[in-house]
Coordinates of C-alpha atoms in Angstrom, one line a residue:
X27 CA 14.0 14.2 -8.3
X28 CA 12.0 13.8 -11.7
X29 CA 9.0 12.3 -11.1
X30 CA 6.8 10.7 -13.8
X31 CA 4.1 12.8 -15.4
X32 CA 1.4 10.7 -13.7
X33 CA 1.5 8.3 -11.4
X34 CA -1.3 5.5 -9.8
X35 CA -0.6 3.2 -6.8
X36 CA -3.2 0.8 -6.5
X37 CA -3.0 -1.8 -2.9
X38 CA -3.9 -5.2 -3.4
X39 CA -7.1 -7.0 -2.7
X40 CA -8.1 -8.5 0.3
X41 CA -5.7 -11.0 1.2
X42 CA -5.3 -14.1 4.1
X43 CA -3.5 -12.1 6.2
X44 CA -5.8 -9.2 6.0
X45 CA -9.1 -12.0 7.2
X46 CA -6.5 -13.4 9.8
X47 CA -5.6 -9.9 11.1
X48 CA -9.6 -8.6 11.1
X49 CA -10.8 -11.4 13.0
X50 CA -7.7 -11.5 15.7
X51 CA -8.8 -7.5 16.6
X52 CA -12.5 -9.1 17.1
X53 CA -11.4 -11.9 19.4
X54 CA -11.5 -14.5 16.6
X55 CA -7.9 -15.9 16.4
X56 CA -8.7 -19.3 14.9
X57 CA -7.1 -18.1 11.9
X58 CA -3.6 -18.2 13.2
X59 CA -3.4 -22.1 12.8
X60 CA 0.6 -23.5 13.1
X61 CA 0.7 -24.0 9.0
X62 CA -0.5 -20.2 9.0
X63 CA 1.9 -19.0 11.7
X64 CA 5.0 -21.0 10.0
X65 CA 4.3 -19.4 6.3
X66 CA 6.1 -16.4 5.2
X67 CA 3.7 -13.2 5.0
X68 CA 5.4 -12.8 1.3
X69 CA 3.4 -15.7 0.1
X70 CA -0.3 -14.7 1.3
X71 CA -2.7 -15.3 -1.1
X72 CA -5.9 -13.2 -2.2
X73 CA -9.4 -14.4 -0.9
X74 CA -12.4 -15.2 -3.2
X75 CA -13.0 -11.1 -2.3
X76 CA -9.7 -10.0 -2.6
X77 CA -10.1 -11.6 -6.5
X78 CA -13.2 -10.1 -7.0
X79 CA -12.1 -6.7 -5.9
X80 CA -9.6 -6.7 -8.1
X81 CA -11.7 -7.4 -10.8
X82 CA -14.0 -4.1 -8.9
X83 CA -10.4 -2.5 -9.5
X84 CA -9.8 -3.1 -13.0
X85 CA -13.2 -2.3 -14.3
X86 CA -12.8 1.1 -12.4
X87 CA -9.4 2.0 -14.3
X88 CA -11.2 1.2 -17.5
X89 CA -13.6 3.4 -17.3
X90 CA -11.7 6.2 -15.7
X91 CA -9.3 5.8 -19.0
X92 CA -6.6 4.4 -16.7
X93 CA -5.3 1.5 -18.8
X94 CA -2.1 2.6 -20.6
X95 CA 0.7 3.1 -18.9
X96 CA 4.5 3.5 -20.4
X97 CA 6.1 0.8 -17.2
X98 CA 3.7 -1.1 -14.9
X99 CA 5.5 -2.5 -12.0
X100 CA 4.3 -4.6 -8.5
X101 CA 5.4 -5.8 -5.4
X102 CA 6.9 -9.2 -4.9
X103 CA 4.7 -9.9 -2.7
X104 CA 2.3 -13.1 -3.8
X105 CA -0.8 -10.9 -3.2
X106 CA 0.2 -7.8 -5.1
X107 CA 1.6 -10.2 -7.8
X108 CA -2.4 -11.4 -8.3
X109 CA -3.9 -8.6 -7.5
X110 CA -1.7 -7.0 -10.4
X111 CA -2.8 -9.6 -13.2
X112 CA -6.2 -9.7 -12.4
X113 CA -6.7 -6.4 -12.2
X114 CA -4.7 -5.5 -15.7
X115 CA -5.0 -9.1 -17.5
X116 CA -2.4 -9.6 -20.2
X117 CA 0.0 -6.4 -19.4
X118 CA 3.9 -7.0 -18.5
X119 CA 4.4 -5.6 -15.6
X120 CA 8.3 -5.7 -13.7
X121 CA 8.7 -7.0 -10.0
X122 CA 10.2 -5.5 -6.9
X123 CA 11.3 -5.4 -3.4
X124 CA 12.0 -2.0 -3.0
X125 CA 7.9 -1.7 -2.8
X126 CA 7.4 -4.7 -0.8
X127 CA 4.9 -4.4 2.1
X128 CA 6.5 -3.1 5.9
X129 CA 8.1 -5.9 7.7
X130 CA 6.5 -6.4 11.1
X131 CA 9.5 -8.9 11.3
X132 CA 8.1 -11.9 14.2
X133 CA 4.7 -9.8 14.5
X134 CA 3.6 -10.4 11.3
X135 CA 2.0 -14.2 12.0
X136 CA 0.9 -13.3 15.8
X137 CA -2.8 -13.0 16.5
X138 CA -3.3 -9.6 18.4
X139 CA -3.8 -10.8 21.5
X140 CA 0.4 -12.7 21.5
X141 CA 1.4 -9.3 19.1
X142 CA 0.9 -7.1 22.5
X143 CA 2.9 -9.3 25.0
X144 CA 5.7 -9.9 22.6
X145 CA 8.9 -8.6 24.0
X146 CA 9.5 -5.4 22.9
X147 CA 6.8 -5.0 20.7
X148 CA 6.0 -1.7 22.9
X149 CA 2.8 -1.4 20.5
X150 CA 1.6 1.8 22.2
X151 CA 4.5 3.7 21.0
X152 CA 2.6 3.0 17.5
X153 CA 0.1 5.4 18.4
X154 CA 2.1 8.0 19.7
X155 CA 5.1 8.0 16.8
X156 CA 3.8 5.7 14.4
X157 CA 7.1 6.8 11.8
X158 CA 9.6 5.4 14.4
X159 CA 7.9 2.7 16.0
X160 CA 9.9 -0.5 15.5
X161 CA 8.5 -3.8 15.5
X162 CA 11.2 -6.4 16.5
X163 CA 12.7 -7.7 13.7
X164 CA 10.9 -5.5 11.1
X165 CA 10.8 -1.6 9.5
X166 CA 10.6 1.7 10.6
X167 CA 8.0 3.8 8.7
X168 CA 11.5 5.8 7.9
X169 CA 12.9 2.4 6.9
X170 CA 10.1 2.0 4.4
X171 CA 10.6 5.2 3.4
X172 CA 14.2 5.2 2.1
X173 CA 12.8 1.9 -0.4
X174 CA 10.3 4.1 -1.5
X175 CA 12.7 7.0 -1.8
X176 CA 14.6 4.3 -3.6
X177 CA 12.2 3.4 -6.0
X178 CA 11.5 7.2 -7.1
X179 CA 15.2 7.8 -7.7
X180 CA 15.4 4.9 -9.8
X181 CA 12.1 6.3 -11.7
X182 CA 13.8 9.5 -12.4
X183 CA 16.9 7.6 -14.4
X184 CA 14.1 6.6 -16.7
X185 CA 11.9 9.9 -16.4
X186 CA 12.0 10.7 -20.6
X187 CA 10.9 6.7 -21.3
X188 CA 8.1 6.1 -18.0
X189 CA 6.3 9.4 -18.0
X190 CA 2.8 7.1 -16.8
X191 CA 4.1 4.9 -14.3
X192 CA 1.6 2.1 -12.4
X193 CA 2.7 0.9 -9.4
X194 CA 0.4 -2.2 -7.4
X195 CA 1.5 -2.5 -3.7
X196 CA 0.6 -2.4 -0.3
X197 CA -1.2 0.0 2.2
X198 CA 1.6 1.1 4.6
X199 CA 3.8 1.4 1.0
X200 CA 1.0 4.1 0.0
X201 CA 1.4 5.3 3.1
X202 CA 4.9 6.1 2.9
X203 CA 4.3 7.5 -1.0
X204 CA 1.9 10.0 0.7
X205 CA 4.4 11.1 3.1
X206 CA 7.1 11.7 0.4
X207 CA 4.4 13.2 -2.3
X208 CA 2.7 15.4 -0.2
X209 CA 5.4 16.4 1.5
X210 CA 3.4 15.9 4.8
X211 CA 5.3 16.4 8.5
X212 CA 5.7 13.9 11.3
X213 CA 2.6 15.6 13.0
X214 CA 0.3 15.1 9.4
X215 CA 1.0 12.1 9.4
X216 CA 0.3 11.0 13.0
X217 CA -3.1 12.8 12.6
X218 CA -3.7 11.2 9.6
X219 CA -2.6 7.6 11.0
X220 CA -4.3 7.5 13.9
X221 CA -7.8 8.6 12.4
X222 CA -10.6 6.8 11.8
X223 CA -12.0 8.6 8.9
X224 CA -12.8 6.7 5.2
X225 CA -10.3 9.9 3.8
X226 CA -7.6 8.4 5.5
X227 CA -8.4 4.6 5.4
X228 CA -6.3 2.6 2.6
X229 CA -8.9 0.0 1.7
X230 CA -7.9 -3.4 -0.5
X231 CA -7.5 -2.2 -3.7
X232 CA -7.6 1.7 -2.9
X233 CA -6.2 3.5 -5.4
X234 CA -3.5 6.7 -5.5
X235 CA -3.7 9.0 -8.6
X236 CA -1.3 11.8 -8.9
X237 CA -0.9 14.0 -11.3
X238 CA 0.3 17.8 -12.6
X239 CA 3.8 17.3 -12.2
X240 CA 5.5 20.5 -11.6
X241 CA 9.5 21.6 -11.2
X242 CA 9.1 18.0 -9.3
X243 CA 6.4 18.0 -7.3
X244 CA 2.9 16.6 -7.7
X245 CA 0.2 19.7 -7.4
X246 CA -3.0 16.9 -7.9
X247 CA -3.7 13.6 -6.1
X248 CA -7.2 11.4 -6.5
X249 CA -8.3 8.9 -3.7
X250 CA -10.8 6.1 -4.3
X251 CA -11.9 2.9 -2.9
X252 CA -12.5 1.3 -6.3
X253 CA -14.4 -1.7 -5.3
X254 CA -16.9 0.7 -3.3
X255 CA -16.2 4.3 -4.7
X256 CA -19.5 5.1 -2.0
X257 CA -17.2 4.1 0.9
X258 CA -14.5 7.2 -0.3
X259 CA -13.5 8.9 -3.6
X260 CA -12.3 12.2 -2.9
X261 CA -12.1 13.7 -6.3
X262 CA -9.2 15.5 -7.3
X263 CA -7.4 17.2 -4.0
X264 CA -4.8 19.9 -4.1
X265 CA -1.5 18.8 -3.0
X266 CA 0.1 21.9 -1.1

């Protein structure tokens, strides 16, 4: 697979859905109102702080000389599609599905407390194998894999013309880049997923940065919460 000389994944900002979900883990599920259960997770919008993160988000690319970029794509998704043009105002960038957020098919507008009692939700297998847990209806981590796997393929048609790529999309999407980039192993992964560290927290509008493309393979990543660079930048890592 050729990869593109560098390459940024940046998530989008804070979103409805992401206030609905926090509050529903606290006990608050006033959120999940019957208008809010009967719209489509595709068309969540970003809050007041979801906007102004990705303003936090495009300042931080500026000054890290992370503005130029040969093809700029996002997600189809309504909040990636803001996040997106606020965050790099006036650029073209191309839409797709293949780096649409995971489908938690009917779990994705169910307050916590309904998500666990669904039938066959079987949540706690989440934990224990978060890549083949399946949420009824919805995606496999493996699922969202392949669309990311996908999306790289059709990168490497195009490696000689997108050599900077910038991608804006969705925190279990980055997670599934990771996987792939880093070449991590089911057991990484699980570690990684089930921790509660900031190095392995995608914030709203955490950014990706790879780079040092070799025979295919990425040697340097960078991980930052750009809004709040305090809560976690790692600096440039080593990709083994």
């Amino acid at each position: 697979m050729k990869l593109p000389t560098e390459l940024v994944l940046l998530r989008h900002g804070q979103s409805e859905g992401n206030i609905a979900s926090r509050a529903s883990r606290d006990g608050d599920h006033s959120h999940y109102t019957p208008e809010f259960r009967s719209q489509s997770s595709m068309f969540w919008r970003l809050t007041p702080t979801g906007r102004k993160q990705a303003e936090h988000a495009r300042d931080w690319m500026k000054r890290n000389q992370l503005t130029d970029f040969d093809l700029n794509v996002h997600s189809d998704m309504t909040r990636a599609i803001e996040t997106a043009h606020i965050a790099a105002p006036g650029i073209n960038f191309c839409g797709t599905s293949l780096v649409r957020e995971r489908s938690w098919g009917v779990l994705d507008t169910l307050p916590h407390n309904e998500k666990h009692l669904y039938p066959g939700s079987n949540l706690l297998l989440r934990d224990k194998d978060p890549l083949s847990w399946h949420p009824p209806g919805g995606e496999t981590m493996w699922q969202v894999m392949e669309r990311v796997r996908r999306f790289l393929n059709n990168l490497s048609l195009f490696s000689s013309e997108y050599r900077t790529v910038r991608v804006v999309c969705h925190g279990e999407v980055m997670w599934a880049f990771r996987y792939i980039l880093e070449h991590m192993s089911p057991q990484e992964y699980r570690l990684m997923y089930n921790s509660e560290k900031s190095e392995h927290i995608m914030y709203n509008c955490h950014l990706l940065h790879y780079k040092d493309n070799h025979q295919g393979s990425y040697r340097s990543m960078y991980s930052v919460c750009t809004y709040k660079p305090e809560r976690y930048e790692s600096g440039w890592l080593s990709i083994n």
